[in-house]
mmCIF file of C-alpha atoms in Angstrom:
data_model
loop_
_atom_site.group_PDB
_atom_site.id
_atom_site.type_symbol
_atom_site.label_atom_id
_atom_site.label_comp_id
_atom_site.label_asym_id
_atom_site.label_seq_id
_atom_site.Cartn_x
_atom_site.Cartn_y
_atom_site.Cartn_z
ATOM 1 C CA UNK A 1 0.000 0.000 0.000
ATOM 2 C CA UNK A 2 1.252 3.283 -0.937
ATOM 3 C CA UNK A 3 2.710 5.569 2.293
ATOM 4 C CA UNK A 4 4.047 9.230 2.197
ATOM 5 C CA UNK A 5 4.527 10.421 5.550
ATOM 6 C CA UNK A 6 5.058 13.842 7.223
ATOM 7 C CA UNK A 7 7.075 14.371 10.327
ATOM 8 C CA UNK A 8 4.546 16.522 12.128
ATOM 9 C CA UNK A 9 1.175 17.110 11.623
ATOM 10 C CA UNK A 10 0.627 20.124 13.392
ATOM 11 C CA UNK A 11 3.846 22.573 14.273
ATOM 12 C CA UNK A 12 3.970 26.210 15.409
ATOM 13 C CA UNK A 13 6.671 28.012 15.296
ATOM 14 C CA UNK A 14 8.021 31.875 16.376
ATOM 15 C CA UNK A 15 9.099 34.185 13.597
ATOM 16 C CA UNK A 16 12.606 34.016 12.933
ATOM 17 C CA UNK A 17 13.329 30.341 13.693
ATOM 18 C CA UNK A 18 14.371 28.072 11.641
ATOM 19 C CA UNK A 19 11.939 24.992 10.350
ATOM 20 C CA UNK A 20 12.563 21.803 9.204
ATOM 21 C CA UNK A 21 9.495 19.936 7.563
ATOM 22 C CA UNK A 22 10.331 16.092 6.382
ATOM 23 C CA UNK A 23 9.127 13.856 4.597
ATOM 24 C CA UNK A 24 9.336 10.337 3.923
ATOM 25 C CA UNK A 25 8.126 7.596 1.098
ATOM 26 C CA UNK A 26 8.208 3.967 0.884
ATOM 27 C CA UNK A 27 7.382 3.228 -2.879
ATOM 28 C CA UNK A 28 10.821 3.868 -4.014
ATOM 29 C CA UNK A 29 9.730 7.173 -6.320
ATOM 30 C CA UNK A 30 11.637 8.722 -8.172
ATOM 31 C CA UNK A 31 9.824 12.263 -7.705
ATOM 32 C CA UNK A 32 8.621 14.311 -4.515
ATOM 33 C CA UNK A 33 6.840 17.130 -4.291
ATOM 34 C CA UNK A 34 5.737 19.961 -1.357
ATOM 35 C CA UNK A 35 3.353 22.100 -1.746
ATOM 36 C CA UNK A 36 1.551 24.382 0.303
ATOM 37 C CA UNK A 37 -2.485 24.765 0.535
ATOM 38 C CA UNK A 38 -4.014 27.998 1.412
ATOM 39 C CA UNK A 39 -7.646 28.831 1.498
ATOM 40 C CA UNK A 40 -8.654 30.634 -2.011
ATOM 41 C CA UNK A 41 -5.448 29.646 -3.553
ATOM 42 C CA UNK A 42 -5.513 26.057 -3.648
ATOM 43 C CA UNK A 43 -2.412 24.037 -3.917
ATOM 44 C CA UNK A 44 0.608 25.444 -4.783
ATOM 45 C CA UNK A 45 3.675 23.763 -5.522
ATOM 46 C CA UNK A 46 7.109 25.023 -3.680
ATOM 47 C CA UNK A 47 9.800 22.872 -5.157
ATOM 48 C CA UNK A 48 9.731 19.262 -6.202
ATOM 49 C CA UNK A 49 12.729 16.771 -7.054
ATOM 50 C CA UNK A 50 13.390 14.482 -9.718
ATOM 51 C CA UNK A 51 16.698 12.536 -7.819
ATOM 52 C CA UNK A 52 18.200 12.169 -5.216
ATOM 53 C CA UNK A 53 20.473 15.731 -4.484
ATOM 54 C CA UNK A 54 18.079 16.928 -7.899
ATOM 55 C CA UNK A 55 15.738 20.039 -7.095
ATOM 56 C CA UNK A 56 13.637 22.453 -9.305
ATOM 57 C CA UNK A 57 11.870 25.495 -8.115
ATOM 58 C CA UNK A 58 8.161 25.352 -8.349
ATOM 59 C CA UNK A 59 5.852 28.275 -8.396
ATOM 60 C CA UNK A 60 6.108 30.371 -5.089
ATOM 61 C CA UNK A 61 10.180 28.830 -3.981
ATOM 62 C CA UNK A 62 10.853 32.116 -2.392
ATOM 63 C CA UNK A 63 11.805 31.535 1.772
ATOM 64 C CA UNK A 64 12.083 28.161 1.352
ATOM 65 C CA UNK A 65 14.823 26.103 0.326
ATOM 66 C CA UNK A 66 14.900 22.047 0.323
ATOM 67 C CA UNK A 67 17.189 19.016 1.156
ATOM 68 C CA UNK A 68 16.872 15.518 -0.636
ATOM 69 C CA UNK A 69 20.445 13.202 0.400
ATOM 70 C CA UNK A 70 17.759 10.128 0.155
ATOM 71 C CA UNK A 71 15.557 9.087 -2.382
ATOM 72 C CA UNK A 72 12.869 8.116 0.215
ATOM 73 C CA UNK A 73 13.274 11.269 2.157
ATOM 74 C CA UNK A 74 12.475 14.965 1.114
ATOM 75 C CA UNK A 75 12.800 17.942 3.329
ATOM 76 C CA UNK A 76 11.587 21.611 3.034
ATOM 77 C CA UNK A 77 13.227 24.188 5.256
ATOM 78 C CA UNK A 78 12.273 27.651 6.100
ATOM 79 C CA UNK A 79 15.192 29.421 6.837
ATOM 80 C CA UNK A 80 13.844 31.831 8.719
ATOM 81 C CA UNK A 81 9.799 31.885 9.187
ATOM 82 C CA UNK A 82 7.540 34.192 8.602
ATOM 83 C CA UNK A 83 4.119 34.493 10.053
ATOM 84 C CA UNK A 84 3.230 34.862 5.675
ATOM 85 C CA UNK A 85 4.100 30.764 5.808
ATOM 86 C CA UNK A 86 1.548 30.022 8.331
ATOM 87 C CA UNK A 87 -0.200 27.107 6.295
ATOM 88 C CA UNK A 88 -0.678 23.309 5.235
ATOM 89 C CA UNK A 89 2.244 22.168 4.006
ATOM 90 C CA UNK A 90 1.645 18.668 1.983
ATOM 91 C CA UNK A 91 4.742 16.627 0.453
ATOM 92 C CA UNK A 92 3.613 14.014 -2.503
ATOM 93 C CA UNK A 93 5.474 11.771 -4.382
ATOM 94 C CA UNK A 94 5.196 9.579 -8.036
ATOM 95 C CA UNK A 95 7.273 7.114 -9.741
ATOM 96 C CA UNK A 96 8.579 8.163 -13.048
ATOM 97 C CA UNK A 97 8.585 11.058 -15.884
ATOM 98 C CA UNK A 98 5.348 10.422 -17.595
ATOM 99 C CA UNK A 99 2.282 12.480 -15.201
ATOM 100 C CA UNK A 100 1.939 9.153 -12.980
ATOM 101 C CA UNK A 101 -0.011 9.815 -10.181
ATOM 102 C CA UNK A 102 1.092 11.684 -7.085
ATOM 103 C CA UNK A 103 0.196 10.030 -3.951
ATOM 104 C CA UNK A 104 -0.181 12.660 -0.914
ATOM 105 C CA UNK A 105 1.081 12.447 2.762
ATOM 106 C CA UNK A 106 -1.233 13.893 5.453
ATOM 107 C CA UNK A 107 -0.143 17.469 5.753
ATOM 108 C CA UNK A 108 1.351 19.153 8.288
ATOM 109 C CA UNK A 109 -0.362 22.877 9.609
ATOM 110 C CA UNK A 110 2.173 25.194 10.365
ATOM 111 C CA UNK A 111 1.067 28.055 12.653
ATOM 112 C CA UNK A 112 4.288 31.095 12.316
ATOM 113 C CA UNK A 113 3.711 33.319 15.547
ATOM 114 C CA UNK B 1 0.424 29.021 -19.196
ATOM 115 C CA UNK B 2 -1.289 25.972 -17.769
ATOM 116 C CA UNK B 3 -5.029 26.352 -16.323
ATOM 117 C CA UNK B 4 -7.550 24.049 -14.663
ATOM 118 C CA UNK B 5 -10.728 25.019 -13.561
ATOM 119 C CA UNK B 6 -12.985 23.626 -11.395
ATOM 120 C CA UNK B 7 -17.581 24.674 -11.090
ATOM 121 C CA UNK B 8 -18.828 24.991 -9.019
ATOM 122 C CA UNK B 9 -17.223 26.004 -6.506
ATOM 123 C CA UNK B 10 -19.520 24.877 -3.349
ATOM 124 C CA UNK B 11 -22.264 22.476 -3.893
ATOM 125 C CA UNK B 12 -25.211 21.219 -1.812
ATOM 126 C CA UNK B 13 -26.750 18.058 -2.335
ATOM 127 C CA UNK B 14 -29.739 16.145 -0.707
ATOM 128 C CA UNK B 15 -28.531 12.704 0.322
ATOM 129 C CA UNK B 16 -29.850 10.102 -2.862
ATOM 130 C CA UNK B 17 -29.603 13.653 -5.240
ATOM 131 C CA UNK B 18 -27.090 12.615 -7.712
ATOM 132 C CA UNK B 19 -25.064 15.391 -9.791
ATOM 133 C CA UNK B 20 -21.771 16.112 -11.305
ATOM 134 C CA UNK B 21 -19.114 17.989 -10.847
ATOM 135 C CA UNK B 22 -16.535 20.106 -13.677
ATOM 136 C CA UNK B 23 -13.117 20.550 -14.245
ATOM 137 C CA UNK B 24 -12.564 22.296 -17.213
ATOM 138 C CA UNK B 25 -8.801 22.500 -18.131
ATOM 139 C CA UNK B 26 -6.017 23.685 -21.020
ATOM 140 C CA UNK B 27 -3.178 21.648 -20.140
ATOM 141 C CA UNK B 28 -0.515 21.650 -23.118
ATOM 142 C CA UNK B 29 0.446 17.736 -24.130
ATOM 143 C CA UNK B 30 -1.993 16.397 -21.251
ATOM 144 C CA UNK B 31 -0.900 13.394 -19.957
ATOM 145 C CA UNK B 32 -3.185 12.527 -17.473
ATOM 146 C CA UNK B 33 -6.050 14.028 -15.755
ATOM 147 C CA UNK B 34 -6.527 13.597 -11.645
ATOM 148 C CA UNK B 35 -9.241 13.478 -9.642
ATOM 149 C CA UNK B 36 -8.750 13.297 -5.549
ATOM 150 C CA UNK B 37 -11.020 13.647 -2.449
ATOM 151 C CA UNK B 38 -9.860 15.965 0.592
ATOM 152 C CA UNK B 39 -11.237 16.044 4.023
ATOM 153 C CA UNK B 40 -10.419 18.675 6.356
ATOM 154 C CA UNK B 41 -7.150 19.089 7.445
ATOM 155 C CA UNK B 42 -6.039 16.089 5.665
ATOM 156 C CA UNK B 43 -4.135 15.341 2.480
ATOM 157 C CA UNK B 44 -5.491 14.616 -0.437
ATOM 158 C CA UNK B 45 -6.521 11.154 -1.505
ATOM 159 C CA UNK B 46 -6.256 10.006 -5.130
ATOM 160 C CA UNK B 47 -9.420 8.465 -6.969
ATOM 161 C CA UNK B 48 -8.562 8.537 -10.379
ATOM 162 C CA UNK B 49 -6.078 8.799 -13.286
ATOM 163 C CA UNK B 50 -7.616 9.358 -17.057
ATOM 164 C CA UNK B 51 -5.547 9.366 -19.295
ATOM 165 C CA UNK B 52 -7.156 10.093 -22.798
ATOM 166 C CA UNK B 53 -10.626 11.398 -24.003
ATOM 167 C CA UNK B 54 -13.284 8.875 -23.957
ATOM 168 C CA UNK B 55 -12.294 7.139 -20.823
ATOM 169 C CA UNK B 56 -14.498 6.476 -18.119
ATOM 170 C CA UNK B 57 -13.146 4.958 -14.572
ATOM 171 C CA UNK B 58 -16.083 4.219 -11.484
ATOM 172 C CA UNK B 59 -15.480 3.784 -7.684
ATOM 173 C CA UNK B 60 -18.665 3.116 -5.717
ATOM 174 C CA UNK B 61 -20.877 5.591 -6.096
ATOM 175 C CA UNK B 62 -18.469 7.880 -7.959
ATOM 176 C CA UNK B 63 -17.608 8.101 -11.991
ATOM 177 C CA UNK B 64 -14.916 10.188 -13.230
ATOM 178 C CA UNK B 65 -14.970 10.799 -17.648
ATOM 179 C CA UNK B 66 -12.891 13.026 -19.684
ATOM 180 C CA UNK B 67 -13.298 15.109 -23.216
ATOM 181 C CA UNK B 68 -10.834 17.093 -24.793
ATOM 182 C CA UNK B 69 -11.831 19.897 -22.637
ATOM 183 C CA UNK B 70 -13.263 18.692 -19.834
ATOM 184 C CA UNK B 71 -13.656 15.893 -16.622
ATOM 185 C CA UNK B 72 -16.865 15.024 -15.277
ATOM 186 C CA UNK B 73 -16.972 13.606 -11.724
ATOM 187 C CA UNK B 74 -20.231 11.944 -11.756
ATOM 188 C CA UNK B 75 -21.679 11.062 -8.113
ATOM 189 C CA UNK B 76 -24.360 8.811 -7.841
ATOM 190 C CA UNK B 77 -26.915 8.683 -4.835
ATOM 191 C CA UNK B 78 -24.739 10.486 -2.805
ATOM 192 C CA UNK B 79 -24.405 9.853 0.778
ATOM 193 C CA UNK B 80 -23.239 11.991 3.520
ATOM 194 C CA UNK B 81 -19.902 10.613 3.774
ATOM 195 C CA UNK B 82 -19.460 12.072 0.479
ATOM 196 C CA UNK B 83 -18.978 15.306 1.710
ATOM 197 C CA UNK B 84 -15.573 16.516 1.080
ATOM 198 C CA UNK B 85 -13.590 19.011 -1.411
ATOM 199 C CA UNK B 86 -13.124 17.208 -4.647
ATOM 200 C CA UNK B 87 -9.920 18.518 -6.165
ATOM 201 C CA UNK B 88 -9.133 18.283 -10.341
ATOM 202 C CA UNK B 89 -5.457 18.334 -11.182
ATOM 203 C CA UNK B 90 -3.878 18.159 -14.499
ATOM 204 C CA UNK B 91 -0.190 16.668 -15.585
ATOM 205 C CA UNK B 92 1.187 18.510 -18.675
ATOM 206 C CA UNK B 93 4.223 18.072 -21.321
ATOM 207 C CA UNK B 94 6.797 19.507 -18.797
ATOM 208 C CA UNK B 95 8.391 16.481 -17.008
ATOM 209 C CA UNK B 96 8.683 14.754 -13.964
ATOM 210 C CA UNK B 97 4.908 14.929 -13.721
ATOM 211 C CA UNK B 98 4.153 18.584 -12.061
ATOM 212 C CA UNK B 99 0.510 19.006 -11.876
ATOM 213 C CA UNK B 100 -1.999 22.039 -11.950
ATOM 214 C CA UNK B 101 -4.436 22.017 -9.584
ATOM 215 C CA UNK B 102 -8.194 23.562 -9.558
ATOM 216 C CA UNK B 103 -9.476 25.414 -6.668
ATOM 217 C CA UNK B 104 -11.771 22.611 -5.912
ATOM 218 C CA UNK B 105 -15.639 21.928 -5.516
ATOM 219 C CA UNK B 106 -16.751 21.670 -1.646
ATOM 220 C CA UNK B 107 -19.678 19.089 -1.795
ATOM 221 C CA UNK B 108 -22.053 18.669 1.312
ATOM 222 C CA UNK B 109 -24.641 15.933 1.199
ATOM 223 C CA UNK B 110 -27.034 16.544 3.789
ATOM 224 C CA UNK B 111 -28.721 13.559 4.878
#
């Protein structure tokens, strides 16, 4: 059965700090994906990856940068948070180059105080 | 630019009142077509791929078809554990297999 999870599913955090969101697959995919969902905007997708230590800017990268040293495992950092990135953050993943389907973890909310 | 659009937005249905839902889109090179179901503050769960016009895939009491132009999402005697936002995504000619979203359709089935 397919599983993407998220480390956290609710986090809040003080401006300024540092945030680490993870996330982790067990289908062996070759692409993940975060996004982040806001109401009236729908999703929106930060930055996804195509490899291992491979990354491509998505639609709205700005204040957010990402790590992927596993193929499994994809993280998205905010380097320094703003209460503007209070929001559900979902990471999704797919196997190969051809629009396969993305499979979705559960989200994590992230409250920026 | 890619675009996918989803009417309407909110919909309220009578429990047993079946209707559809739209996603119109103009994704260049489609190469699939998405349908999932989100409850709050969860992620997104997938229902179905289409993949060219003329195909038709069911679940239960749900059936998801595609044109050139469009994807129905067909719901059948709806019950109230329907209710959820249905969200329309489409996959493109760019690689890896980005996809557009709509906004989604909220659908409440009141019993």
């Amino acid at each position: 059965d397919v599983k993407v999870t998220q480390s956290s599913r609710y986090l809040v955090k003080r401006t300024g700090e540092k945030v680490f969101l993870e996330c982790v697959q067990d289908m062996d995919h070759e692409n993940m994906f975060w996004y982040r969902q806001d109401p009236g905007l729908g999703l929106r997708l930060i930055y996804f990856s195509y490899d291992v230590k491979m990354k491509e800017k998505g639609d709205i990268p700005e204040g957010y940068s990402v790590s992927r040293e596993k193929k499994e495992r994809f993280s998205l950092i905010l380097e320094s948070a703003s209460t503007n990135q209070t929001s559900m953050y979902l990471c999704a993943s797919s196997f190969g180059t051809r629009g396969e389907t993305q499979y979705f973890g559960p989200g994590t909310r992230l409250l920026v105080l | 630019e890619d675009q996918v659009t989803q009417s309407p937005e909110a919909l309220r249905l009578q429990e047993g009142e079946s209707s559809s839902l739209n996603c119109s889109y103009t994704v260049s090179g489609l190469r699939g077509l998405f349908w999932y179901r989100q409850d709050p503050g969860k992620g997104p769960e997938f229902l179905f791929t289409l993949y060219s016009a003329g195909e038709e895939k069911e679940k239960e009491r749900l059936k998801a078809t595609l044109t050139k132009k469009e994807s129905f999402l067909h719901i059948t005697a709806p019950k109230p554990e329907d209710s959820a936002t249905y969200l329309c995504a489409g996959s493109g000619g760019t690689s890896y297999g980005k996809l557009t979203f709509g906004q989604g359709t909220i659908l409440t089935v009141h019993p």
